[in-house]
GROMACS .gro file of C-alpha atoms in nm:
model
  185
    1UNK     CA    1   6.167  15.640   1.150
    2UNK     CA    2   5.990  15.720   0.824
    3UNK     CA    3   5.617  15.716   0.770
    4UNK     CA    4   5.483  15.427   0.561
    5UNK     CA    5   5.416  15.510   0.200
    6UNK     CA    6   5.055  15.559   0.098
    7UNK     CA    7   4.901  15.239  -0.028
    8UNK     CA    8   4.908  15.196  -0.402
    9UNK     CA    9   4.651  14.977  -0.569
   10UNK     CA   10   4.729  14.912  -0.930
   11UNK     CA   11   4.509  14.791  -1.210
   12UNK     CA   12   4.451  14.419  -1.260
   13UNK     CA   13   4.718  14.421  -1.534
   14UNK     CA   14   4.964  14.594  -1.300
   15UNK     CA   15   4.894  14.340  -1.021
   16UNK     CA   16   4.964  14.055  -1.266
   17UNK     CA   17   5.291  14.223  -1.370
   18UNK     CA   18   5.385  14.267  -1.003
   19UNK     CA   19   5.314  13.898  -0.928
   20UNK     CA   20   5.521  13.795  -1.231
   21UNK     CA   21   5.818  14.009  -1.120
   22UNK     CA   22   5.788  13.890  -0.757
   23UNK     CA   23   5.764  13.530  -0.881
   24UNK     CA   24   6.122  13.554  -1.006
   25UNK     CA   25   6.236  13.540  -0.642
   26UNK     CA   26   6.254  13.173  -0.533
   27UNK     CA   27   6.093  13.096  -0.200
   28UNK     CA   28   6.065  12.797   0.023
   29UNK     CA   29   5.726  12.633   0.069
   30UNK     CA   30   5.570  12.583   0.411
   31UNK     CA   31   5.250  12.461   0.568
   32UNK     CA   32   5.132  12.682   0.854
   33UNK     CA   33   4.899  12.517   1.106
   34UNK     CA   34   4.693  12.610   1.410
   35UNK     CA   35   4.436  12.450   1.638
   36UNK     CA   36   4.082  12.579   1.689
   37UNK     CA   37   3.899  12.404   1.970
   38UNK     CA   38   4.139  12.112   1.940
   39UNK     CA   39   4.072  12.079   1.564
   40UNK     CA   40   4.374  12.115   1.331
   41UNK     CA   41   4.377  12.360   1.040
   42UNK     CA   42   4.650  12.435   0.787
   43UNK     CA   43   4.738  12.620   0.470
   44UNK     CA   44   5.030  12.642   0.227
   45UNK     CA   45   5.241  12.958   0.262
   46UNK     CA   46   5.551  13.068   0.073
   47UNK     CA   47   5.572  13.407   0.249
   48UNK     CA   48   5.789  13.284   0.538
   49UNK     CA   49   6.116  13.418   0.678
   50UNK     CA   50   6.328  13.416   0.988
   51UNK     CA   51   6.321  13.763   1.139
   52UNK     CA   52   6.555  13.758   1.441
   53UNK     CA   53   6.785  13.534   1.642
   54UNK     CA   54   6.763  13.753   1.954
   55UNK     CA   55   6.482  13.692   2.029
   56UNK     CA   56   6.407  13.392   1.807
   57UNK     CA   57   6.140  13.521   1.566
   58UNK     CA   58   5.990  13.408   1.237
   59UNK     CA   59   5.724  13.568   1.023
   60UNK     CA   60   5.456  13.444   0.786
   61UNK     CA   61   5.205  13.634   0.576
   62UNK     CA   62   4.852  13.494   0.558
   63UNK     CA   63   4.586  13.619   0.320
   64UNK     CA   64   4.315  13.813   0.498
   65UNK     CA   65   4.058  13.565   0.362
   66UNK     CA   66   4.252  13.262   0.490
   67UNK     CA   67   4.056  13.030   0.719
   68UNK     CA   68   4.375  12.981   0.919
   69UNK     CA   69   4.429  13.349   1.001
   70UNK     CA   70   4.142  13.370   1.251
   71UNK     CA   71   4.246  13.043   1.418
   72UNK     CA   72   4.606  13.160   1.464
   73UNK     CA   73   4.497  13.500   1.597
   74UNK     CA   74   4.248  13.346   1.838
   75UNK     CA   75   4.475  13.069   1.972
   76UNK     CA   76   4.787  13.295   1.964
   77UNK     CA   77   4.987  12.985   1.863
   78UNK     CA   78   5.084  12.827   1.533
   79UNK     CA   79   5.340  12.596   1.376
   80UNK     CA   80   5.529  12.610   1.047
   81UNK     CA   81   5.661  12.306   0.860
   82UNK     CA   82   5.916  12.370   0.583
   83UNK     CA   83   5.830  12.118   0.311
   84UNK     CA   84   6.071  11.872   0.150
   85UNK     CA   85   6.113  11.847  -0.229
   86UNK     CA   86   5.900  11.531  -0.239
   87UNK     CA   87   5.602  11.710  -0.074
   88UNK     CA   88   5.465  11.897  -0.376
   89UNK     CA   89   5.136  11.704  -0.336
   90UNK     CA   90   5.110  11.830   0.024
   91UNK     CA   91   5.179  12.187  -0.088
   92UNK     CA   92   4.905  12.166  -0.350
   93UNK     CA   93   4.664  11.996  -0.106
   94UNK     CA   94   4.696  12.260   0.167
   95UNK     CA   95   4.670  12.538  -0.097
   96UNK     CA   96   4.338  12.401  -0.226
   97UNK     CA   97   4.046  12.598  -0.074
   98UNK     CA   98   3.818  12.304  -0.159
   99UNK     CA   99   3.997  12.055   0.067
  100UNK     CA  100   3.807  11.937   0.375
  101UNK     CA  101   3.838  12.157   0.683
  102UNK     CA  102   3.967  12.032   1.017
  103UNK     CA  103   4.112  11.687   1.083
  104UNK     CA  104   3.983  11.549   0.752
  105UNK     CA  105   4.222  11.789   0.578
  106UNK     CA  106   4.517  11.605   0.734
  107UNK     CA  107   4.401  11.249   0.657
  108UNK     CA  108   4.677  11.041   0.498
  109UNK     CA  109   4.948  11.293   0.581
  110UNK     CA  110   5.193  11.197   0.856
  111UNK     CA  111   5.194  11.458   1.132
  112UNK     CA  112   5.234  11.499   1.505
  113UNK     CA  113   5.140  11.779   1.745
  114UNK     CA  114   5.401  12.047   1.805
  115UNK     CA  115   5.526  12.045   2.166
  116UNK     CA  116   5.426  12.405   2.247
  117UNK     CA  117   5.137  12.502   2.017
  118UNK     CA  118   4.993  12.155   1.969
  119UNK     CA  119   4.948  12.248   1.602
  120UNK     CA  120   5.028  11.980   1.344
  121UNK     CA  121   5.386  11.942   1.223
  122UNK     CA  122   5.413  11.744   0.898
  123UNK     CA  123   5.680  11.491   0.991
  124UNK     CA  124   5.810  11.444   0.635
  125UNK     CA  125   5.919  11.810   0.613
  126UNK     CA  126   6.273  11.940   0.649
  127UNK     CA  127   6.228  12.178   0.945
  128UNK     CA  128   5.959  12.293   1.189
  129UNK     CA  129   5.896  12.601   1.402
  130UNK     CA  130   5.653  12.588   1.696
  131UNK     CA  131   5.546  12.945   1.775
  132UNK     CA  132   5.371  13.178   2.013
  133UNK     CA  133   5.212  13.474   1.837
  134UNK     CA  134   5.430  13.778   1.913
  135UNK     CA  135   5.248  14.022   1.685
  136UNK     CA  136   5.012  14.061   1.390
  137UNK     CA  137   5.038  14.346   1.142
  138UNK     CA  138   4.807  14.436   0.853
  139UNK     CA  139   4.987  14.438   0.519
  140UNK     CA  140   4.740  14.512   0.239
  141UNK     CA  141   4.549  14.198   0.147
  142UNK     CA  142   4.757  13.994   0.396
  143UNK     CA  143   4.836  13.995   0.767
  144UNK     CA  144   5.194  13.937   0.877
  145UNK     CA  145   5.219  13.714   1.184
  146UNK     CA  146   5.537  13.733   1.389
  147UNK     CA  147   5.599  13.414   1.582
  148UNK     CA  148   5.833  13.365   1.877
  149UNK     CA  149   5.992  13.025   1.815
  150UNK     CA  150   5.931  12.831   2.137
  151UNK     CA  151   6.056  12.507   1.980
  152UNK     CA  152   6.220  12.435   1.644
  153UNK     CA  153   6.393  12.143   1.480
  154UNK     CA  154   6.550  12.004   1.168
  155UNK     CA  155   6.331  11.714   1.054
  156UNK     CA  156   6.548  11.577   0.773
  157UNK     CA  157   6.843  11.648   0.545
  158UNK     CA  158   6.624  11.610   0.234
  159UNK     CA  159   6.627  11.899  -0.013
  160UNK     CA  160   6.354  12.160   0.043
  161UNK     CA  161   6.065  12.233  -0.191
  162UNK     CA  162   6.106  12.568  -0.370
  163UNK     CA  163   5.860  12.784  -0.561
  164UNK     CA  164   5.954  13.024  -0.841
  165UNK     CA  165   5.791  13.140  -1.166
  166UNK     CA  166   5.461  12.987  -1.047
  167UNK     CA  167   5.613  12.637  -1.035
  168UNK     CA  168   5.748  12.401  -0.772
  169UNK     CA  169   6.114  12.296  -0.789
  170UNK     CA  170   6.328  12.069  -0.572
  171UNK     CA  171   6.588  12.259  -0.375
  172UNK     CA  172   6.958  12.179  -0.382
  173UNK     CA  173   7.067  11.855  -0.224
  174UNK     CA  174   7.288  11.895   0.085
  175UNK     CA  175   7.657  11.805   0.035
  176UNK     CA  176   7.603  11.495   0.252
  177UNK     CA  177   7.307  11.306   0.391
  178UNK     CA  178   7.387  11.426   0.741
  179UNK     CA  179   7.371  11.783   0.853
  180UNK     CA  180   7.687  11.926   1.006
  181UNK     CA  181   7.676  12.001   1.377
  182UNK     CA  182   7.736  12.361   1.469
  183UNK     CA  183   7.917  12.404   1.797
  184UNK     CA  184   7.991  12.716   1.991
  185UNK     CA  185   8.292  12.768   2.216
   0.00000   0.00000   0.00000
């Protein structure tokens, strides 16, 4: 195994160039949630990926200044909702640091508690992952959370919300309104 490269902090201009280059890669848009003392908290995240199918793992990167990071680390549970194309307003809302904290931040948005974590799942999304915290790793100005998917589900066949070049875009529409069933022998 190789040693990690020394950290490289560029100038402000170089960081902007890096963000512009990275922005060319389209990502999905998610809302990551956690409970703190029974109170729901959430934030928009586009740094999300599946990491493994054996065991079932996902990862998200939260900014070190994120209010949600401490809640997820303390509770050791969190949920991820993959947003649908029609949820751009939700993505913007949960990305706004000025939104109300706690339950007031979810007012008017349909959600239900995830079966394992109890964290909110936005029911109008396209998929959800209900996770136990399997690990947390510092990554510069972010912390990568690895979640063991205790529960997961497809919520709808709607197209997903995508983000590229600093703009939201609707994802491709599925070939049919119903998702195909995958069977194993």
